Amino acid sequence: MSGESAVLVSDVVKTGGPVRLGSAEKPMLIGLTREEMGTALAEKGVPERQVKMRVAQLWNWIYVRGVSDFDAMTNVSKDMREMLKANFSIARPEIVEEQISNDGTRKWLLRFPPRGAGRPVEVETVYIPEEGRGTLCISSQVGCSLTCTFCHTGTQRLVRNLTAEEILSQLLLARDRLGDFPDRDVPQGAMIPSSDRKVTNIVMMGMGEPLYNFESVKTALLIATDGDGLSLSKRRVTLSTSGVVPEIYRTGEEIGVMLAISLHAVRDELRDMLVPINKKYPLKELIEACRAYPGLSNARRITFEYVMLKGVNDSLEDARDLVKLLKGIPAKINLIPFNPWPGTNYQCSDWETIETFAEFVNSAGYASPIRTPRGRDILAACGQLKSESERMRKTERLAFEAMMIAGHGEDD
Ligand code: SAH
Ligand code: SF4
């Protein structure tokens, strides 16, 4: 913790207008499984014997080379490119705003075109660079239907689920903006070695509850971890859930990525209040699902997220009960200093209390890193995300910044 929070207002980089706005009318090829892509091509007249080869070509251009324009596909015949252009889209969403925090965290506000009769929607995606790795925090829904009382997103109603394409587009766009795709002059088929990538990890920890949008999240994550495409290792992809128990079982069986649980309380009574889905799936069921998560070992642990709320869940008794509750589960406990947002009644626990809590959990044998708040100055930290339609009015923002300067953000 550096204490350097004097300059709180970030550089705001407006991108100056729409960037390749995706078309709602033309179906997207991004976010389709190989089979679905093959069917889509066959329906537009691609001969059956060519379909597999064309899908492999497109897969490489879209996911390895990161192109967002059919004309860049130089080994595809002109006729074929015209057909693709006339019928499909691989465009990126519009960047409404790109902000860069003092600590290097980047936040994009993205706008997706309407689906059906709906309106355009906006979501936030956050990139967090760290020593030796870079993590992209991806949204799964616009808003959230759950109402965890300490979460800013929870104050925004659910607008809709994101499609698999919209979930993946967040990754593609971040890689574009970070220069994380190979240059055009790199030979066809070449990949950036994973050690040299800017985005090495992804976390489904943005807006929304990913397990309330299971199918699209599953499709997107299976494409993101496909070895012939984006090629992220499943060990570097973490899905965070507030505790949708039936889908935790399915996540283990059908997706196989790392799991994080937003725990935040160790007694049902308190968790019912902080994370209301607990009323439907109480702690006992949640912990059972965690114990059953496939492939757990010391090298493959579940992360339990625990937001530190002053006077609410931060006592030593809580720490003791936490250790008891997780007994026998290969676990890491991620202590998250509460990130304030305008209008909240919660406060972050004192730094000493967080350290005492962490030490207790640590001495019981659990890794208990305290998550350094990142990008707080641009409201990019956990639980601070909201979409443009619900963003702070200017007066609210100024009041918020004043509050941060007055000391609530001193541990940044
Ligand atoms: N809906 C999913 C994923 C998104 S939230 C979930 O709840 O797990 C990502 C993490 O940020 C969760 O652990 C969430 O509980 C936490 N979080 C939410 N609001 C927060 C806040 N104001 N300060 C710190 N962490 C917060
Ligand atoms: Fe939704 Fe997660 Fe926020 Fe709860 S913590 S309201 S589940 S985004």
GROMACS .gro file of C-alpha atoms and ligand atoms in nm:
model
  446
    1MET     CA    1   0.000   0.000   0.000
    2SER     CA    2   0.176   0.311  -0.114
    3GLY     CA    3  -0.049   0.581   0.023
    4GLU     CA    4  -0.014   0.767  -0.305
    5SER     CA    5  -0.371   0.861  -0.364
    6ALA     CA    6  -0.321   1.232  -0.408
    7VAL     CA    7  -0.400   1.241  -0.777
    8LEU     CA    8  -0.735   1.076  -0.797
    9VAL     CA    9  -0.882   1.203  -1.115
   10SER     CA   10  -0.762   0.975  -1.387
   11ASP     CA   11  -0.671   1.044  -1.743
   12VAL     CA   12  -0.987   0.999  -1.934
   13VAL     CA   13  -0.918   0.899  -2.288
   14LYS     CA   14  -1.220   0.956  -2.502
   15THR     CA   15  -1.177   0.760  -2.816
   16GLY     CA   16  -1.350   1.017  -3.027
   17GLY     CA   17  -1.651   0.847  -3.170
   18PRO     CA   18  -1.760   0.500  -3.258
   19VAL     CA   19  -1.500   0.236  -3.327
   20ARG     CA   20  -1.632  -0.012  -3.581
   21LEU     CA   21  -1.983  -0.040  -3.451
   22GLY     CA   22  -2.112  -0.396  -3.480
   23SER     CA   23  -2.425  -0.446  -3.685
   24ALA     CA   24  -2.726  -0.591  -3.513
   25GLU     CA   25  -2.871  -0.720  -3.839
   26LYS     CA   26  -2.588  -0.940  -3.952
   27PRO     CA   27  -2.526  -1.243  -3.737
   28MET     CA   28  -2.194  -1.247  -3.557
   29LEU     CA   29  -1.946  -1.524  -3.622
   30ILE     CA   30  -1.776  -1.452  -3.291
   31GLY     CA   31  -1.909  -1.661  -3.005
   32LEU     CA   32  -2.032  -1.950  -3.221
   33THR     CA   33  -1.904  -2.300  -3.157
   34ARG     CA   34  -1.724  -2.461  -3.452
   35GLU     CA   35  -2.038  -2.663  -3.529
   36GLU     CA   36  -2.256  -2.352  -3.524
   37MET     CA   37  -2.012  -2.166  -3.745
   38GLY     CA   38  -2.008  -2.458  -3.989
   39THR     CA   39  -2.387  -2.463  -4.004
   40ALA     CA   40  -2.399  -2.087  -4.059
   41LEU     CA   41  -2.153  -2.113  -4.348
   42ALA     CA   42  -2.330  -2.411  -4.505
   43GLU     CA   43  -2.661  -2.223  -4.493
   44LYS     CA   44  -2.500  -1.949  -4.701
   45GLY     CA   45  -2.389  -2.193  -4.966
   46VAL     CA   46  -2.039  -2.295  -4.861
   47PRO     CA   47  -2.001  -2.649  -5.004
   48GLU     CA   48  -2.014  -2.924  -4.743
   49ARG     CA   49  -1.663  -3.050  -4.826
   50GLN     CA   50  -1.516  -2.705  -4.763
   51VAL     CA   51  -1.695  -2.625  -4.440
   52LYS     CA   52  -1.442  -2.772  -4.199
   53MET     CA   53  -1.149  -2.603  -4.368
   54ARG     CA   54  -1.329  -2.266  -4.380
   55VAL     CA   55  -1.419  -2.288  -4.013
   56ALA     CA   56  -1.055  -2.360  -3.925
   57GLN     CA   57  -0.944  -2.063  -4.137
   58LEU     CA   58  -1.195  -1.826  -3.979
   59TRP     CA   59  -1.118  -1.953  -3.630
   60ASN     CA   60  -0.753  -1.872  -3.682
   61TRP     CA   61  -0.817  -1.526  -3.824
   62ILE     CA   62  -1.067  -1.432  -3.557
   63TYR     CA   63  -0.909  -1.580  -3.246
   64VAL     CA   64  -0.537  -1.616  -3.320
   65ARG     CA   65  -0.486  -1.311  -3.541
   66GLY     CA   66  -0.763  -1.105  -3.386
   67VAL     CA   67  -0.889  -0.953  -3.711
   68SER     CA   68  -1.218  -0.766  -3.704
   69ASP     CA   69  -1.250  -0.716  -4.077
   70PHE     CA   70  -1.305  -0.989  -4.337
   71ASP     CA   71  -1.086  -0.802  -4.586
   72ALA     CA   72  -0.782  -0.873  -4.368
   73MET     CA   73  -0.823  -1.247  -4.431
   74THR     CA   74  -0.567  -1.261  -4.708
   75ASN     CA   75  -0.575  -1.635  -4.769
   76VAL     CA   76  -0.951  -1.634  -4.823
   77SER     CA   77  -1.066  -1.581  -5.182
   78LYS     CA   78  -1.223  -1.249  -5.275
   79ASP     CA   79  -1.559  -1.411  -5.355
   80MET     CA   80  -1.566  -1.585  -5.022
   81ARG     CA   81  -1.477  -1.262  -4.840
   82GLU     CA   82  -1.760  -1.080  -5.021
   83MET     CA   83  -2.001  -1.355  -4.917
   84LEU     CA   84  -1.883  -1.330  -4.557
   85LYS     CA   85  -1.913  -0.951  -4.556
   86ALA     CA   86  -2.261  -0.964  -4.701
   87ASN     CA   87  -2.388  -1.211  -4.445
   88PHE     CA   88  -2.191  -1.192  -4.122
   89SER     CA   89  -2.010  -0.959  -3.889
   90ILE     CA   90  -1.694  -0.988  -3.683
   91ALA     CA   91  -1.692  -0.622  -3.575
   92ARG     CA   92  -1.594  -0.507  -3.229
   93PRO     CA   93  -1.834  -0.324  -3.002
   94GLU     CA   94  -1.820   0.051  -2.978
   95ILE     CA   95  -1.586   0.196  -2.717
   96VAL     CA   96  -1.781   0.470  -2.546
   97GLU     CA   97  -1.500   0.556  -2.309
   98GLU     CA   98  -1.158   0.428  -2.217
   99GLN     CA   99  -1.010   0.531  -1.885
  100ILE     CA  100  -0.664   0.470  -1.754
  101SER     CA  101  -0.612   0.480  -1.381
  102ASN     CA  102  -0.307   0.622  -1.207
  103ASP     CA  103  -0.205   0.265  -1.130
  104GLY     CA  104  -0.226   0.148  -1.492
  105THR     CA  105  -0.565  -0.020  -1.457
  106ARG     CA  106  -0.777   0.035  -1.767
  107LYS     CA  107  -1.152   0.044  -1.788
  108TRP     CA  108  -1.355   0.035  -2.104
  109LEU     CA  109  -1.719   0.128  -2.127
  110LEU     CA  110  -1.848  -0.071  -2.423
  111ARG     CA  111  -2.172  -0.039  -2.610
  112PHE     CA  112  -2.333  -0.336  -2.779
  113PRO     CA  113  -2.597  -0.294  -3.048
  114PRO     CA  114  -2.958  -0.387  -2.973
  115ARG     CA  115  -3.061  -0.752  -2.981
  116GLY     CA  116  -3.406  -0.796  -3.131
  117ALA     CA  117  -3.640  -0.527  -3.013
  118GLY     CA  118  -3.410  -0.421  -2.728
  119ARG     CA  119  -3.193  -0.113  -2.690
  120PRO     CA  120  -2.815  -0.085  -2.708
  121VAL     CA  121  -2.654  -0.187  -2.381
  122GLU     CA  122  -2.337  -0.080  -2.208
  123VAL     CA  123  -2.098  -0.278  -1.991
  124GLU     CA  124  -1.763  -0.227  -1.831
  125THR     CA  125  -1.450  -0.435  -1.872
  126VAL     CA  126  -1.140  -0.381  -1.661
  127TYR     CA  127  -0.774  -0.470  -1.727
  128ILE     CA  128  -0.542  -0.498  -1.428
  129PRO     CA  129  -0.169  -0.518  -1.509
  130GLU     CA  130   0.050  -0.677  -1.244
  131GLU     CA  131   0.407  -0.796  -1.217
  132GLY     CA  132   0.435  -1.086  -1.460
  133ARG     CA  133   0.068  -1.105  -1.549
  134GLY     CA  134  -0.235  -0.913  -1.663
  135THR     CA  135  -0.590  -0.992  -1.563
  136LEU     CA  136  -0.900  -0.900  -1.755
  137CYS     CA  137  -1.219  -0.869  -1.553
  138ILE     CA  138  -1.515  -0.952  -1.776
  139SER     CA  139  -1.885  -0.879  -1.733
  140SER     CA  140  -2.150  -1.143  -1.793
  141GLN     CA  141  -2.472  -0.944  -1.757
  142VAL     CA  142  -2.589  -0.586  -1.789
  143GLY     CA  143  -2.673  -0.512  -1.429
  144CYS     CA  144  -2.751  -0.797  -1.190
  145SER     CA  145  -3.073  -0.949  -1.066
  146LEU     CA  146  -2.918  -1.019  -0.728
  147THR     CA  147  -2.900  -0.748  -0.468
  148CYS     CA  148  -2.593  -0.800  -0.256
  149THR     CA  149  -2.613  -0.500  -0.028
  150PHE     CA  150  -2.245  -0.394  -0.046
  151CYS     CA  151  -2.222  -0.412  -0.428
  152HIS     CA  152  -2.268  -0.116  -0.659
  153THR     CA  153  -2.374  -0.338  -0.949
  154GLY     CA  154  -2.642  -0.483  -0.720
  155THR     CA  155  -2.816  -0.145  -0.712
  156GLN     CA  156  -2.865  -0.162  -1.088
  157ARG     CA  157  -3.150  -0.376  -1.212
  158LEU     CA  158  -3.080  -0.656  -1.458
  159VAL     CA  159  -3.122  -0.530  -1.813
  160ARG     CA  160  -3.025  -0.849  -1.992
  161ASN     CA  161  -2.779  -1.133  -2.020
  162LEU     CA  162  -2.483  -1.081  -2.249
  163THR     CA  163  -2.450  -1.318  -2.542
  164ALA     CA  164  -2.145  -1.544  -2.580
  165GLU     CA  165  -2.025  -1.309  -2.853
  166GLU     CA  166  -2.053  -1.005  -2.626
  167ILE     CA  167  -1.865  -1.182  -2.348
  168LEU     CA  168  -1.584  -1.284  -2.586
  169SER     CA  169  -1.578  -0.944  -2.753
  170GLN     CA  170  -1.463  -0.793  -2.425
  171LEU     CA  171  -1.152  -1.012  -2.442
  172LEU     CA  172  -1.094  -0.947  -2.813
  173LEU     CA  173  -1.132  -0.574  -2.771
  174ALA     CA  174  -0.899  -0.559  -2.471
  175ARG     CA  175  -0.638  -0.752  -2.666
  176ASP     CA  176  -0.679  -0.509  -2.960
  177ARG     CA  177  -0.632  -0.207  -2.738
  178LEU     CA  178  -0.337  -0.358  -2.555
  179GLY     CA  179  -0.161  -0.465  -2.875
  180ASP     CA  180  -0.197  -0.826  -2.769
  181PHE     CA  181  -0.255  -0.983  -3.111
  182PRO     CA  182   0.033  -1.062  -3.350
  183ASP     CA  183   0.117  -0.796  -3.606
  184ARG     CA  184  -0.015  -0.853  -3.953
  185ASP     CA  185   0.330  -0.926  -4.090
  186VAL     CA  186   0.383  -1.218  -3.852
  187PRO     CA  187   0.347  -1.540  -4.052
  188GLN     CA  188   0.006  -1.702  -4.068
  189GLY     CA  189  -0.054  -1.939  -3.779
  190ALA     CA  190   0.201  -1.775  -3.549
  191MET     CA  191   0.080  -1.718  -3.196
  192ILE     CA  192   0.206  -1.483  -2.929
  193PRO     CA  193   0.364  -1.713  -2.670
  194SER     CA  194   0.150  -1.706  -2.359
  195SER     CA  195   0.443  -1.572  -2.154
  196ASP     CA  196   0.456  -1.256  -2.366
  197ARG     CA  197   0.087  -1.178  -2.353
  198LYS     CA  198  -0.067  -0.878  -2.187
  199VAL     CA  199  -0.388  -1.063  -2.096
  200THR     CA  200  -0.269  -1.378  -1.921
  201ASN     CA  201  -0.570  -1.434  -1.695
  202ILE     CA  202  -0.939  -1.373  -1.707
  203VAL     CA  203  -1.183  -1.344  -1.422
  204MET     CA  204  -1.560  -1.345  -1.458
  205MET     CA  205  -1.589  -1.084  -1.187
  206GLY     CA  206  -1.733  -0.787  -1.370
  207MET     CA  207  -2.099  -0.696  -1.377
  208GLY     CA  208  -2.352  -0.967  -1.324
  209GLU     CA  209  -2.384  -1.318  -1.191
  210PRO     CA  210  -2.218  -1.548  -1.449
  211LEU     CA  211  -2.407  -1.855  -1.335
  212TYR     CA  212  -2.739  -1.686  -1.410
  213ASN     CA  213  -2.619  -1.672  -1.770
  214PHE     CA  214  -2.473  -2.019  -1.777
  215GLU     CA  215  -2.499  -2.119  -2.144
  216SER     CA  216  -2.344  -1.803  -2.286
  217VAL     CA  217  -2.070  -1.795  -2.023
  218LYS     CA  218  -1.994  -2.160  -2.091
  219THR     CA  219  -1.971  -2.110  -2.467
  220ALA     CA  220  -1.754  -1.801  -2.429
  221LEU     CA  221  -1.514  -1.962  -2.182
  222LEU     CA  222  -1.480  -2.279  -2.388
  223ILE     CA  223  -1.386  -2.063  -2.688
  224ALA     CA  224  -1.145  -1.851  -2.478
  225THR     CA  225  -0.969  -2.168  -2.363
  226ASP     CA  226  -0.971  -2.343  -2.702
  227GLY     CA  227  -0.614  -2.448  -2.780
  228ASP     CA  228  -0.639  -2.356  -3.150
  229GLY     CA  229  -0.764  -2.007  -3.078
  230LEU     CA  230  -0.734  -1.769  -2.786
  231SER     CA  231  -0.576  -2.052  -2.598
  232LEU     CA  232  -0.599  -1.936  -2.238
  233SER     CA  233  -0.525  -2.208  -1.987
  234LYS     CA  234  -0.829  -2.315  -1.782
  235ARG     CA  235  -0.617  -2.265  -1.473
  236ARG     CA  236  -0.593  -1.899  -1.561
  237VAL     CA  237  -0.964  -1.847  -1.596
  238THR     CA  238  -1.168  -1.791  -1.281
  239LEU     CA  239  -1.542  -1.775  -1.256
  240SER     CA  240  -1.679  -1.595  -0.953
  241THR     CA  241  -2.026  -1.669  -0.825
  242SER     CA  242  -2.237  -1.550  -0.538
  243GLY     CA  243  -2.338  -1.914  -0.491
  244VAL     CA  244  -2.579  -2.052  -0.752
  245VAL     CA  245  -2.537  -2.405  -0.623
  246PRO     CA  246  -2.679  -2.620  -0.909
  247GLU     CA  247  -2.469  -2.434  -1.164
  248ILE     CA  248  -2.155  -2.473  -0.953
  249TYR     CA  249  -2.182  -2.847  -1.016
  250ARG     CA  250  -2.234  -2.782  -1.386
  251THR     CA  251  -1.938  -2.543  -1.399
  252GLY     CA  252  -1.712  -2.816  -1.267
  253GLU     CA  253  -1.841  -3.074  -1.510
  254GLU     CA  254  -1.896  -2.868  -1.824
  255ILE     CA  255  -1.648  -2.578  -1.813
  256GLY     CA  256  -1.370  -2.686  -1.578
  257VAL     CA  257  -1.231  -2.342  -1.499
  258MET     CA  258  -1.120  -2.222  -1.157
  259LEU     CA  259  -1.390  -2.129  -0.912
  260ALA     CA  260  -1.426  -1.830  -0.682
  261ILE     CA  261  -1.707  -1.799  -0.430
  262SER     CA  262  -1.829  -1.465  -0.301
  263LEU     CA  263  -1.862  -1.583   0.056
  264HIS     CA  264  -1.847  -1.264   0.267
  265ALA     CA  265  -2.017  -1.415   0.571
  266VAL     CA  266  -1.990  -1.742   0.759
  267ARG     CA  267  -2.330  -1.749   0.929
  268ASP     CA  268  -2.653  -1.786   0.737
  269GLU     CA  269  -2.819  -1.503   0.921
  270LEU     CA  270  -2.559  -1.249   0.813
  271ARG     CA  271  -2.507  -1.397   0.467
  272ASP     CA  272  -2.884  -1.385   0.404
  273MET     CA  273  -2.851  -1.012   0.442
  274LEU     CA  274  -2.525  -0.946   0.256
  275VAL     CA  275  -2.569  -1.200  -0.024
  276PRO     CA  276  -2.944  -1.261  -0.047
  277ILE     CA  277  -2.912  -1.566  -0.275
  278ASN     CA  278  -2.805  -1.738   0.047
  279LYS     CA  279  -3.173  -1.766   0.138
  280LYS     CA  280  -3.218  -1.995  -0.159
  281TYR     CA  281  -2.886  -2.180  -0.133
  282PRO     CA  282  -2.767  -2.164   0.228
  283LEU     CA  283  -2.409  -2.211   0.340
  284LYS     CA  284  -2.439  -2.586   0.397
  285GLU     CA  285  -2.541  -2.650   0.035
  286LEU     CA  286  -2.285  -2.405  -0.096
  287ILE     CA  287  -2.000  -2.565   0.094
  288GLU     CA  288  -2.110  -2.912  -0.016
  289ALA     CA  289  -2.096  -2.801  -0.379
  290CYS     CA  290  -1.748  -2.660  -0.319
  291ARG     CA  291  -1.625  -2.984  -0.164
  292ALA     CA  292  -1.750  -3.171  -0.468
  293TYR     CA  293  -1.582  -2.939  -0.720
  294PRO     CA  294  -1.377  -3.161  -0.950
  295GLY     CA  295  -0.999  -3.154  -0.963
  296LEU     CA  296  -0.934  -2.972  -0.638
  297SER     CA  297  -0.585  -3.000  -0.496
  298ASN     CA  298  -0.332  -2.776  -0.330
  299ALA     CA  299  -0.233  -2.650  -0.672
  300ARG     CA  300  -0.598  -2.605  -0.773
  301ARG     CA  301  -0.780  -2.431  -0.495
  302ILE     CA  302  -1.113  -2.257  -0.468
  303THR     CA  303  -1.086  -1.887  -0.397
  304PHE     CA  304  -1.323  -1.760  -0.130
  305GLU     CA  305  -1.379  -1.388  -0.160
  306TYR     CA  306  -1.448  -1.204   0.161
  307VAL     CA  307  -1.520  -0.833   0.154
  308MET     CA  308  -1.406  -0.660   0.472
  309LEU     CA  309  -1.694  -0.454   0.611
  310LYS     CA  310  -1.628  -0.252   0.921
  311GLY     CA  311  -1.813  -0.388   1.224
  312VAL     CA  312  -2.017  -0.627   1.010
  313ASN     CA  313  -1.811  -0.938   0.927
  314ASP     CA  314  -1.458  -0.854   1.037
  315SER     CA  315  -1.429  -0.987   1.394
  316LEU     CA  316  -1.189  -1.256   1.508
  317GLU     CA  317  -1.490  -1.476   1.577
  318ASP     CA  318  -1.578  -1.445   1.208
  319ALA     CA  319  -1.222  -1.544   1.118
  320ARG     CA  320  -1.243  -1.847   1.347
  321ASP     CA  321  -1.577  -1.959   1.201
  322LEU     CA  322  -1.441  -1.907   0.851
  323VAL     CA  323  -1.155  -2.143   0.913
  324LYS     CA  324  -1.397  -2.400   1.060
  325LEU     CA  325  -1.637  -2.370   0.769
  326LEU     CA  326  -1.370  -2.430   0.505
  327LYS     CA  327  -1.197  -2.715   0.685
  328GLY     CA  328  -1.073  -2.974   0.439
  329ILE     CA  329  -1.136  -2.770   0.123
  330PRO     CA  330  -0.826  -2.670  -0.075
  331ALA     CA  331  -0.892  -2.299  -0.045
  332LYS     CA  332  -0.744  -1.956  -0.075
  333ILE     CA  333  -0.916  -1.671   0.104
  334ASN     CA  334  -0.911  -1.344  -0.078
  335LEU     CA  335  -0.975  -1.057   0.160
  336ILE     CA  336  -1.116  -0.762  -0.032
  337PRO     CA  337  -1.107  -0.422   0.132
  338PHE     CA  338  -1.455  -0.284   0.075
  339ASN     CA  339  -1.458  -0.043  -0.216
  340PRO     CA  340  -1.689   0.246  -0.141
  341TRP     CA  341  -1.940   0.382  -0.389
  342PRO     CA  342  -2.172   0.680  -0.371
  343GLY     CA  343  -2.471   0.612  -0.150
  344THR     CA  344  -2.339   0.309   0.038
  345ASN     CA  345  -2.373   0.285   0.415
  346TYR     CA  346  -2.086   0.039   0.454
  347GLN     CA  347  -1.734   0.128   0.542
  348CYS     CA  348  -1.415  -0.059   0.481
  349SER     CA  349  -1.268  -0.229   0.789
  350ASP     CA  350  -0.967  -0.059   0.944
  351TRP     CA  351  -0.638  -0.169   0.800
  352GLU     CA  352  -0.527  -0.319   1.133
  353THR     CA  353  -0.845  -0.523   1.159
  354ILE     CA  354  -0.792  -0.658   0.808
  355GLU     CA  355  -0.435  -0.755   0.892
  356THR     CA  356  -0.535  -0.925   1.217
  357PHE     CA  357  -0.806  -1.115   1.033
  358ALA     CA  358  -0.559  -1.213   0.760
  359GLU     CA  359  -0.299  -1.329   1.012
  360PHE     CA  360  -0.551  -1.550   1.191
  361VAL     CA  361  -0.663  -1.715   0.870
  362ASN     CA  362  -0.307  -1.747   0.754
  363SER     CA  363  -0.187  -1.914   1.070
  364ALA     CA  364  -0.466  -2.168   1.025
  365GLY     CA  365  -0.291  -2.269   0.703
  366TYR     CA  366  -0.484  -2.076   0.439
  367ALA     CA  367  -0.327  -1.831   0.200
  368SER     CA  368  -0.514  -1.510   0.270
  369PRO     CA  369  -0.392  -1.235   0.040
  370ILE     CA  370  -0.544  -0.894   0.088
  371ARG     CA  371  -0.653  -0.777  -0.252
  372THR     CA  372  -0.496  -0.443  -0.328
  373PRO     CA  373  -0.769  -0.217  -0.455
  374ARG     CA  374  -0.695  -0.130  -0.816
  375GLY     CA  375  -0.836   0.144  -1.029
  376ARG     CA  376  -1.047   0.288  -0.749
  377ASP     CA  377  -1.005   0.638  -0.892
  378ILE     CA  378  -1.189   0.535  -1.207
  379LEU     CA  379  -1.446   0.320  -1.022
  380ALA     CA  380  -1.296   0.008  -1.173
  381ALA     CA  381  -1.248  -0.183  -0.849
  382CYS     CA  382  -1.459  -0.481  -0.743
  383GLY     CA  383  -1.821  -0.402  -0.700
  384GLN     CA  384  -1.790  -0.051  -0.839
  385LEU     CA  385  -1.895  -0.129  -1.195
  386LYS     CA  386  -2.210   0.012  -1.344
  387SER     CA  387  -2.310   0.099  -1.696
  388GLU     CA  388  -2.331   0.441  -1.851
  389SER     CA  389  -2.705   0.462  -1.823
  390GLU     CA  390  -2.664   0.441  -1.449
  391ARG     CA  391  -2.335   0.618  -1.409
  392MET     CA  392  -2.291   0.890  -1.157
  393ARG     CA  393  -2.413   1.232  -1.234
  394LYS     CA  394  -2.134   1.485  -1.233
  395THR     CA  395  -2.226   1.620  -0.892
  396GLU     CA  396  -2.224   1.270  -0.747
  397ARG     CA  397  -1.884   1.203  -0.901
  398LEU     CA  398  -1.736   1.519  -0.753
  399ALA     CA  399  -1.876   1.431  -0.412
  400PHE     CA  400  -1.732   1.082  -0.447
  401GLU     CA  401  -1.390   1.211  -0.541
  402ALA     CA  402  -1.398   1.451  -0.247
  403MET     CA  403  -1.484   1.158  -0.020
  404MET     CA  404  -1.188   0.958  -0.154
  405ILE     CA  405  -0.951   1.251  -0.107
  406ALA     CA  406  -1.084   1.302   0.246
  407GLY     CA  407  -0.934   0.972   0.346
  408HIS     CA  408  -1.158   0.679   0.261
  409GLY     CA  409  -0.915   0.584  -0.008
  410GLU     CA  410  -0.594   0.628   0.186
  411ASP     CA  411  -0.502   0.265   0.174
  412ASP     CA  412  -0.467   0.275  -0.203
  413SAH     N1  413  -2.159  -1.175  -0.937
  413SAH     C1  414  -2.039  -1.245  -0.915
  413SAH     C2  415  -1.920  -1.184  -0.983
  413SAH     C3  416  -1.906  -1.034  -0.980
  413SAH     S1  417  -1.866  -0.952  -0.831
  413SAH     C4  418  -2.012  -1.261  -0.768
  413SAH     O1  419  -2.083  -1.201  -0.689
  413SAH     O2  420  -1.923  -1.337  -0.734
  413SAH     C5  421  -1.691  -0.973  -0.809
  413SAH     C6  422  -1.650  -0.969  -0.659
  413SAH     O3  423  -1.652  -0.836  -0.606
  413SAH     C7  424  -1.743  -1.049  -0.572
  413SAH     O4  425  -1.673  -1.125  -0.478
  413SAH     C8  426  -1.821  -0.941  -0.503
  413SAH     O5  427  -1.881  -0.988  -0.389
  413SAH     C9  428  -1.716  -0.837  -0.480
  413SAH     N2  429  -1.768  -0.704  -0.450
  413SAH    C10  430  -1.888  -0.655  -0.483
  413SAH     N3  431  -1.902  -0.528  -0.437
  413SAH    C11  432  -1.787  -0.497  -0.374
  413SAH    C12  433  -1.738  -0.379  -0.308
  413SAH     N4  434  -1.809  -0.269  -0.303
  413SAH     N5  435  -1.613  -0.382  -0.256
  413SAH    C13  436  -1.537  -0.493  -0.266
  413SAH     N6  437  -1.578  -0.606  -0.328
  413SAH    C14  438  -1.701  -0.609  -0.380
  414SF4    FE1  439  -2.456  -0.936  -0.842
  414SF4    FE2  440  -2.213  -1.030  -0.767
  414SF4    FE3  441  -2.286  -0.776  -0.713
  414SF4    FE4  442  -2.402  -0.977  -0.583
  414SF4     S1  443  -2.183  -0.919  -0.574
  414SF4     S2  444  -2.508  -0.800  -0.673
  414SF4     S3  445  -2.412  -1.132  -0.743
  414SF4     S4  446  -2.258  -0.865  -0.916
   0.00000   0.00000   0.00000
